[in-house]
PDB file of C-alpha atoms in Angstrom:
ATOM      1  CA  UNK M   1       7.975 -33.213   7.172  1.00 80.00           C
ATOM      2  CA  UNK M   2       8.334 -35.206  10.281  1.00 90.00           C
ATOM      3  CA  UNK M   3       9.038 -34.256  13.556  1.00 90.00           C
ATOM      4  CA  UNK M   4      12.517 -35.803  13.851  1.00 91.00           C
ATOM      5  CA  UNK M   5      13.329 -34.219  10.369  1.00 90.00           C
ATOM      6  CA  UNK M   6      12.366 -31.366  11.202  1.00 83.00           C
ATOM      7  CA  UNK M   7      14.193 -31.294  14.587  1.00 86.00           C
ATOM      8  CA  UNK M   8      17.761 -32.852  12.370  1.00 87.00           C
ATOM      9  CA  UNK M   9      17.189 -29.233  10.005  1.00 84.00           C
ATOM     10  CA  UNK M  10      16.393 -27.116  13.551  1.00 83.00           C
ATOM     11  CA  UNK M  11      19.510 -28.108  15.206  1.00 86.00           C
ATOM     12  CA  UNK M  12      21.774 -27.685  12.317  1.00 87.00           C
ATOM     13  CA  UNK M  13      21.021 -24.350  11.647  1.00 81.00           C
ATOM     14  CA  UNK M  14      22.757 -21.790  11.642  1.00 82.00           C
ATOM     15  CA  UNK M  15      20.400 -19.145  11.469  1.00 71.00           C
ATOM     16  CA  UNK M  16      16.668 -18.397  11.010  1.00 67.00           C
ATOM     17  CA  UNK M  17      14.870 -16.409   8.363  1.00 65.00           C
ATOM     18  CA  UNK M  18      11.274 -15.359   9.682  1.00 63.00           C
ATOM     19  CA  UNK M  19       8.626 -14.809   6.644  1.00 66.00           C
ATOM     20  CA  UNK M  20       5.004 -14.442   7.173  1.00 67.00           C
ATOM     21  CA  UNK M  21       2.947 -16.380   4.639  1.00 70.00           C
ATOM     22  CA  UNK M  22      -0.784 -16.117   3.968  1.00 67.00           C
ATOM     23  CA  UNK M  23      -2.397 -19.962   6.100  1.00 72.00           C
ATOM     24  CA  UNK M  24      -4.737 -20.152   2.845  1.00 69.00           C
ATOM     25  CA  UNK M  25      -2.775 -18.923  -0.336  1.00 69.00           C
ATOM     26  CA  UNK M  26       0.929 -19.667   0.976  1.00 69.00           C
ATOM     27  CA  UNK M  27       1.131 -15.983  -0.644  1.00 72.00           C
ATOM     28  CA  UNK M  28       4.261 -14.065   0.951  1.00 69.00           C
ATOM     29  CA  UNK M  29       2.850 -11.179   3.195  1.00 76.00           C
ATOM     30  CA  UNK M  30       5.933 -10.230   5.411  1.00 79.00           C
ATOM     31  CA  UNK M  31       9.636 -10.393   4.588  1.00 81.00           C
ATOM     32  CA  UNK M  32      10.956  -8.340   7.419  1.00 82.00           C
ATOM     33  CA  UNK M  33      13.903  -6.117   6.672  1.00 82.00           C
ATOM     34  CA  UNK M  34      15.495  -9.244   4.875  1.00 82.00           C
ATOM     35  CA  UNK M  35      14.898  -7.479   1.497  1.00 88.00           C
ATOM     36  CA  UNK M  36      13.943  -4.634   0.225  1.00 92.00           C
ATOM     37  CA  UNK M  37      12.109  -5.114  -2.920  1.00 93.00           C
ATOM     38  CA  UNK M  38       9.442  -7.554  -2.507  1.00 93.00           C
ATOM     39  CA  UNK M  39       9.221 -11.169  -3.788  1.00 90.00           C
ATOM     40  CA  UNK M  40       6.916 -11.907  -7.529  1.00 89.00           C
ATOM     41  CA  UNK M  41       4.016 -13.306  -5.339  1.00 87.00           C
ATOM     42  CA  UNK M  42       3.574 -10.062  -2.792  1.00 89.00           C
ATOM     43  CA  UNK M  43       3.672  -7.780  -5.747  1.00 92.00           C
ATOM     44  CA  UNK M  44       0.952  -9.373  -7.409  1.00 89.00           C
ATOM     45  CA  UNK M  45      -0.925  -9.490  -4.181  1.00 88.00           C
ATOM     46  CA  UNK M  46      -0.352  -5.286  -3.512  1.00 92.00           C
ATOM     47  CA  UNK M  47      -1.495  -5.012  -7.094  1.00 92.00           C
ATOM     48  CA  UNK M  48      -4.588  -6.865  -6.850  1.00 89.00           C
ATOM     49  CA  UNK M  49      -5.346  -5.048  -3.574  1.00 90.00           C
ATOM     50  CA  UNK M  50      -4.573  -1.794  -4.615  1.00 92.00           C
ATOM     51  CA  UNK M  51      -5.269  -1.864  -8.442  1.00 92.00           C
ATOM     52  CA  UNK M  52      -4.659   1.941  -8.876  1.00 94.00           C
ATOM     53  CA  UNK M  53      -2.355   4.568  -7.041  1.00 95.00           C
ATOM     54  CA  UNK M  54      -3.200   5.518  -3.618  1.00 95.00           C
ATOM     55  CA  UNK M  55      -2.466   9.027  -3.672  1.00 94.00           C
ATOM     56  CA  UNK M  56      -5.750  10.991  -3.121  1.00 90.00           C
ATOM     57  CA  UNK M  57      -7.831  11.096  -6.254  1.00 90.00           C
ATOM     58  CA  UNK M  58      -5.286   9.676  -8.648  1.00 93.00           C
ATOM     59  CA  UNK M  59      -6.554   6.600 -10.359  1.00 92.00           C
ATOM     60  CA  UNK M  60      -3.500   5.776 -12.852  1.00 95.00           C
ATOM     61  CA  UNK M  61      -3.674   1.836 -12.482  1.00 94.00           C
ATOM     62  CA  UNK M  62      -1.030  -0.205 -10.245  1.00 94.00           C
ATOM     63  CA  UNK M  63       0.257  -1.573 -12.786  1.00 92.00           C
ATOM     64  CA  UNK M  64       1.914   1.625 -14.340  1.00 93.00           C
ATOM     65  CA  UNK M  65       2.631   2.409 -10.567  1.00 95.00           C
ATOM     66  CA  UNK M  66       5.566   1.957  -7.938  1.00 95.00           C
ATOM     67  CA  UNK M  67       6.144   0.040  -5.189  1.00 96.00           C
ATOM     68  CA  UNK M  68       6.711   2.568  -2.131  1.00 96.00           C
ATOM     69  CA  UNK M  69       7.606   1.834   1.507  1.00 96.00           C
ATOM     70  CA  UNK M  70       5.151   4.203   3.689  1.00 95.00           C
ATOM     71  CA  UNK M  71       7.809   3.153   6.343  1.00 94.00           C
ATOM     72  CA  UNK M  72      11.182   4.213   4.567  1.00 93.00           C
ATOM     73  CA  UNK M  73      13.375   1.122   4.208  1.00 92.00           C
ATOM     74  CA  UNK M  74      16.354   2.595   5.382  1.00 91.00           C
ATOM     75  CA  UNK M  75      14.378   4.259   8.475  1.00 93.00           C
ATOM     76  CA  UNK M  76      13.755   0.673   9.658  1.00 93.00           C
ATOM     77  CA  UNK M  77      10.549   0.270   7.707  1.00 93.00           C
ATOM     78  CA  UNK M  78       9.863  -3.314   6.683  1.00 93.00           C
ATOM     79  CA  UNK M  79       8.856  -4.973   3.247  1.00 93.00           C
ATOM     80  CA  UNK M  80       5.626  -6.083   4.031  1.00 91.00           C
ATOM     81  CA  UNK M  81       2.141  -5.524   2.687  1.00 90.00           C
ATOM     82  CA  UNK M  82       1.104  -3.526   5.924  1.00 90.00           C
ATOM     83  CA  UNK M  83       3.971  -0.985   4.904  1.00 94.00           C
ATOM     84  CA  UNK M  84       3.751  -1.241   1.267  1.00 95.00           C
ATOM     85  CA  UNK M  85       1.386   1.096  -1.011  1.00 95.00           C
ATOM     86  CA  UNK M  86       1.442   1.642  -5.140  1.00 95.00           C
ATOM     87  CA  UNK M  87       2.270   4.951  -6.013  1.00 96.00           C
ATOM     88  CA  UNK M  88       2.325   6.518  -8.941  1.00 96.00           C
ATOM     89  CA  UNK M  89       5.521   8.465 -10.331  1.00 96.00           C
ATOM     90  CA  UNK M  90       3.565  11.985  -9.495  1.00 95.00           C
ATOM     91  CA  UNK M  91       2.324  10.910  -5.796  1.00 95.00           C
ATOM     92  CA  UNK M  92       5.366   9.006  -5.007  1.00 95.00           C
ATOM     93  CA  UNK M  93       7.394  12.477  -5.897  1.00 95.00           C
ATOM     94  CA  UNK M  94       4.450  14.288  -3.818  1.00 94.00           C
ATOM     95  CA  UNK M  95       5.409  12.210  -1.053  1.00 94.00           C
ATOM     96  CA  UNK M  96       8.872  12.206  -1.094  1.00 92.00           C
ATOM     97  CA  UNK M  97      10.243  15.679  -2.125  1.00 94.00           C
ATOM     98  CA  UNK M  98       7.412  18.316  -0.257  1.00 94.00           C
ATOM     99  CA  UNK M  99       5.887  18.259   3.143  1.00 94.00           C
ATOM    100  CA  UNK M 100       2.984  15.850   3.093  1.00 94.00           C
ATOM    101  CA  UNK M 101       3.473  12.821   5.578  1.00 94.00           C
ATOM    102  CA  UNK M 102       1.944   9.416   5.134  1.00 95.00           C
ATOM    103  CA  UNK M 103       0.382   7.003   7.287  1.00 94.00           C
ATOM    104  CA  UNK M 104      -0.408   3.438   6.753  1.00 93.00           C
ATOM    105  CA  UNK M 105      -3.508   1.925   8.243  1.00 87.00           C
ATOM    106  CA  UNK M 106      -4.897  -1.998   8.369  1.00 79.00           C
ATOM    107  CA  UNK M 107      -5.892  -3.554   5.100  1.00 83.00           C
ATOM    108  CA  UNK M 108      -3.429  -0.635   2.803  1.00 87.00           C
ATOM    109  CA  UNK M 109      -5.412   2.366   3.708  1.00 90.00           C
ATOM    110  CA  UNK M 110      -2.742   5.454   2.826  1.00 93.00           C
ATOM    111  CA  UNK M 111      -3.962   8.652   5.105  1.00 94.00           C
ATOM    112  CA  UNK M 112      -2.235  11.838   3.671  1.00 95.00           C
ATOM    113  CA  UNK M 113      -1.095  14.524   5.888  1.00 96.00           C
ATOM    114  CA  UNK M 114      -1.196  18.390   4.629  1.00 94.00           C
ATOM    115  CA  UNK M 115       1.764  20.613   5.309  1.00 94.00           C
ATOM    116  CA  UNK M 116      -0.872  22.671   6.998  1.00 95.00           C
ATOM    117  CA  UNK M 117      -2.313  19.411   9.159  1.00 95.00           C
ATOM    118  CA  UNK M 118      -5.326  18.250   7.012  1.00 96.00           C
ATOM    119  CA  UNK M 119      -5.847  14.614   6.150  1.00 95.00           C
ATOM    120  CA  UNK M 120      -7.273  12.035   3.346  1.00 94.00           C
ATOM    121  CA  UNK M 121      -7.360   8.958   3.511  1.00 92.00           C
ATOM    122  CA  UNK M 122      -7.299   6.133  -0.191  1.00 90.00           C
ATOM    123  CA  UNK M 123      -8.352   3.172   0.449  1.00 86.00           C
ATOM    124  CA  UNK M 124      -7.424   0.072  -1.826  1.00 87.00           C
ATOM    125  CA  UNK M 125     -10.028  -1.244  -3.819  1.00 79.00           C
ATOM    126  CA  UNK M 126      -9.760  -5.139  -2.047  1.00 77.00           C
ATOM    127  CA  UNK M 127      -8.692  -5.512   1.100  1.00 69.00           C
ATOM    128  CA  UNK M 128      -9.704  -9.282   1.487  1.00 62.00           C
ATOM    129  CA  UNK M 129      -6.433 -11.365   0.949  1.00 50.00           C
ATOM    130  CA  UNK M 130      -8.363 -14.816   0.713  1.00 51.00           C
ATOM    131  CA  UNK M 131      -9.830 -13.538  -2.280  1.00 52.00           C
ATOM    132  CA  UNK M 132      -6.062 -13.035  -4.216  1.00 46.00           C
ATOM    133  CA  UNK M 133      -4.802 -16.225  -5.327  1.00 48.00           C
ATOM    134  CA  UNK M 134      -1.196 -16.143  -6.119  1.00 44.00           C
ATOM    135  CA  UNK M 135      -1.161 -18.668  -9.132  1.00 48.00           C
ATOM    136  CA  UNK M 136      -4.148 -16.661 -11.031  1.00 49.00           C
ATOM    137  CA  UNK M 137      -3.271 -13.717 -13.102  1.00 44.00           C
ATOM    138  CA  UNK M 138      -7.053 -13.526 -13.535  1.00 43.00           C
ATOM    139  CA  UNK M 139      -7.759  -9.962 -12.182  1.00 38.00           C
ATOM    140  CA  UNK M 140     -11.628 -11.376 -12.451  1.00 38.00           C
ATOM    141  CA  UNK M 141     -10.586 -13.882  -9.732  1.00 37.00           C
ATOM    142  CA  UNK M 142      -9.737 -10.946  -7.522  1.00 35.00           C
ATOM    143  CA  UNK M 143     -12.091  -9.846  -5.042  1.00 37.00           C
ATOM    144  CA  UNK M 144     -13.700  -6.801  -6.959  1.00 36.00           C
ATOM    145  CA  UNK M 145     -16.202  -4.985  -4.565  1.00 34.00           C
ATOM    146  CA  UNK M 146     -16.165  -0.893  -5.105  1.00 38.00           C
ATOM    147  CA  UNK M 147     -13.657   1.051  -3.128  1.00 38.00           C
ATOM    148  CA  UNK M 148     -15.051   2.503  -0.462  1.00 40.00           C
ATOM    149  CA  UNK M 149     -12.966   5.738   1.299  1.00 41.00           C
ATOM    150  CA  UNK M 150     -12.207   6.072   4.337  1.00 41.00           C
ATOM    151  CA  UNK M 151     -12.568   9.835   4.120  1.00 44.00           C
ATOM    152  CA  UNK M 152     -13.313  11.309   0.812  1.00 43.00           C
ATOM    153  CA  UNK M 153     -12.669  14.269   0.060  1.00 45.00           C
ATOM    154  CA  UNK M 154     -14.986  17.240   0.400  1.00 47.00           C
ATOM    155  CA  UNK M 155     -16.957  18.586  -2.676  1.00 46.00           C
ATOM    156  CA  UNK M 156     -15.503  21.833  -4.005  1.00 47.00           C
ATOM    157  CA  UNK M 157     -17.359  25.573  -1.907  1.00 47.00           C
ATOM    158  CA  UNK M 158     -19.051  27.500  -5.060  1.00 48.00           C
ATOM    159  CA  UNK M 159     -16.838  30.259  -5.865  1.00 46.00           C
ATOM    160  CA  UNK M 160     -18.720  34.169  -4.701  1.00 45.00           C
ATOM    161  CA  UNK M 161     -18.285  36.404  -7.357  1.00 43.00           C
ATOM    162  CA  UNK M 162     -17.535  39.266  -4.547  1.00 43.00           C
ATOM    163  CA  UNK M 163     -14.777  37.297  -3.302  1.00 43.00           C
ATOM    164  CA  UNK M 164     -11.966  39.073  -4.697  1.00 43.00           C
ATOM    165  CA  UNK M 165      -9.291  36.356  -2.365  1.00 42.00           C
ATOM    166  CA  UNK M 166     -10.078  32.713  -2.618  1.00 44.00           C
ATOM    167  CA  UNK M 167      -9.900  31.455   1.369  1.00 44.00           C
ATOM    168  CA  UNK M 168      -9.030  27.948   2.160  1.00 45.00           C
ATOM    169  CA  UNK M 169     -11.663  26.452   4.197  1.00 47.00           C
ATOM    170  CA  UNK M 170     -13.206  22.808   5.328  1.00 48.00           C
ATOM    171  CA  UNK M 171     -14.792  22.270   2.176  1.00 52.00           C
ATOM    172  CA  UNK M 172     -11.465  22.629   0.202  1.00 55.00           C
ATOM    173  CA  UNK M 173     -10.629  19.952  -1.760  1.00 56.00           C
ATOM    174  CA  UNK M 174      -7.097  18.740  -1.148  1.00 55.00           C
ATOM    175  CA  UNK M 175      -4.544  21.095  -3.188  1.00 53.00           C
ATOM    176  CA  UNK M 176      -3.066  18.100  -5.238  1.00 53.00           C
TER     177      UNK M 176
END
């Protein structure tokens, strides 16, 4: 629009809603705490990042996954892609009704906190958003490169048959 337009819509105003957009896709990538559940177009952008659940080691696809707030909505935490992760209806419980915490890093990586101080951290399988293209329900078109964690976890110790108590060590995997 032009610049007197513009300044006409500005001054008549009465208030401003701030969302962040991608420059290249125009794909919605920060609503704020206007909303909770995200718009059509950020959906299909956390489901083409994530494409599966980002509790450690589960793999059930995004699709069959929710929507969760790392930041609780009602805590303050807003609906934007840098504090919204696909869970699936087992992790999402994990999260929510024991004592593991969650932490939300750049790009979607979910780091998992142990009750006992441990952590693992999922990372999604794209983290390139100039690669998602809001009008293409392609998931070809996404950008598919192998996940690559952030910190996977360890390989199971081999079991000694004198060990009559199992101890939990470093090379533990994680107990979910």
């Amino acid at each position: 629009i032009d610049p007197e337009t513009a300044r006409r819509i500005a001054g008549t105003a009465t208030s401003w809603t701030r969302i962040l957009t991608h420059p290249e896709t125009g794909c919605r990538l920060s609503m704020g705490r206007v909303t909770h559940d995200p718009p059509a177009d950020m959906r299909r952008y956390l489901q083409a990042r994530d494409q599966t659940c980002q509790g450690i080691g589960c793999n059930r696809r995004a699709s069959l996954s929710e929507i969760d707030h790392t930041r609780a909505w009602n805590t303050g935490g807003p609906t934007d892609v840098d504090n919204l992760v696909h869970l699936c209806k087992s992790c999402h419980r994990l999260k929510h009704q024991s004592s593991f915490t969650t932490s939300q890093g750049p790009g979607g990586a979910l780091t998992w906190t142990t009750p006992s101080g441990k952590t693992y951290t999922s990372a999604p399988t794209n983290t390139d958003p100039a690669s998602y293209d809001p009008t293409s329900n392609d998931p070809a078109s996404y950008d598919n490169r192998p996940a690559n964690p952030i910190d996977p976890a360890p390989a199971p110790s081999p079991v000694r048959p004198s060990a009559s108590v199992p101890r939990l060590g470093v090379d533990d995997p994680p107990p979910f």
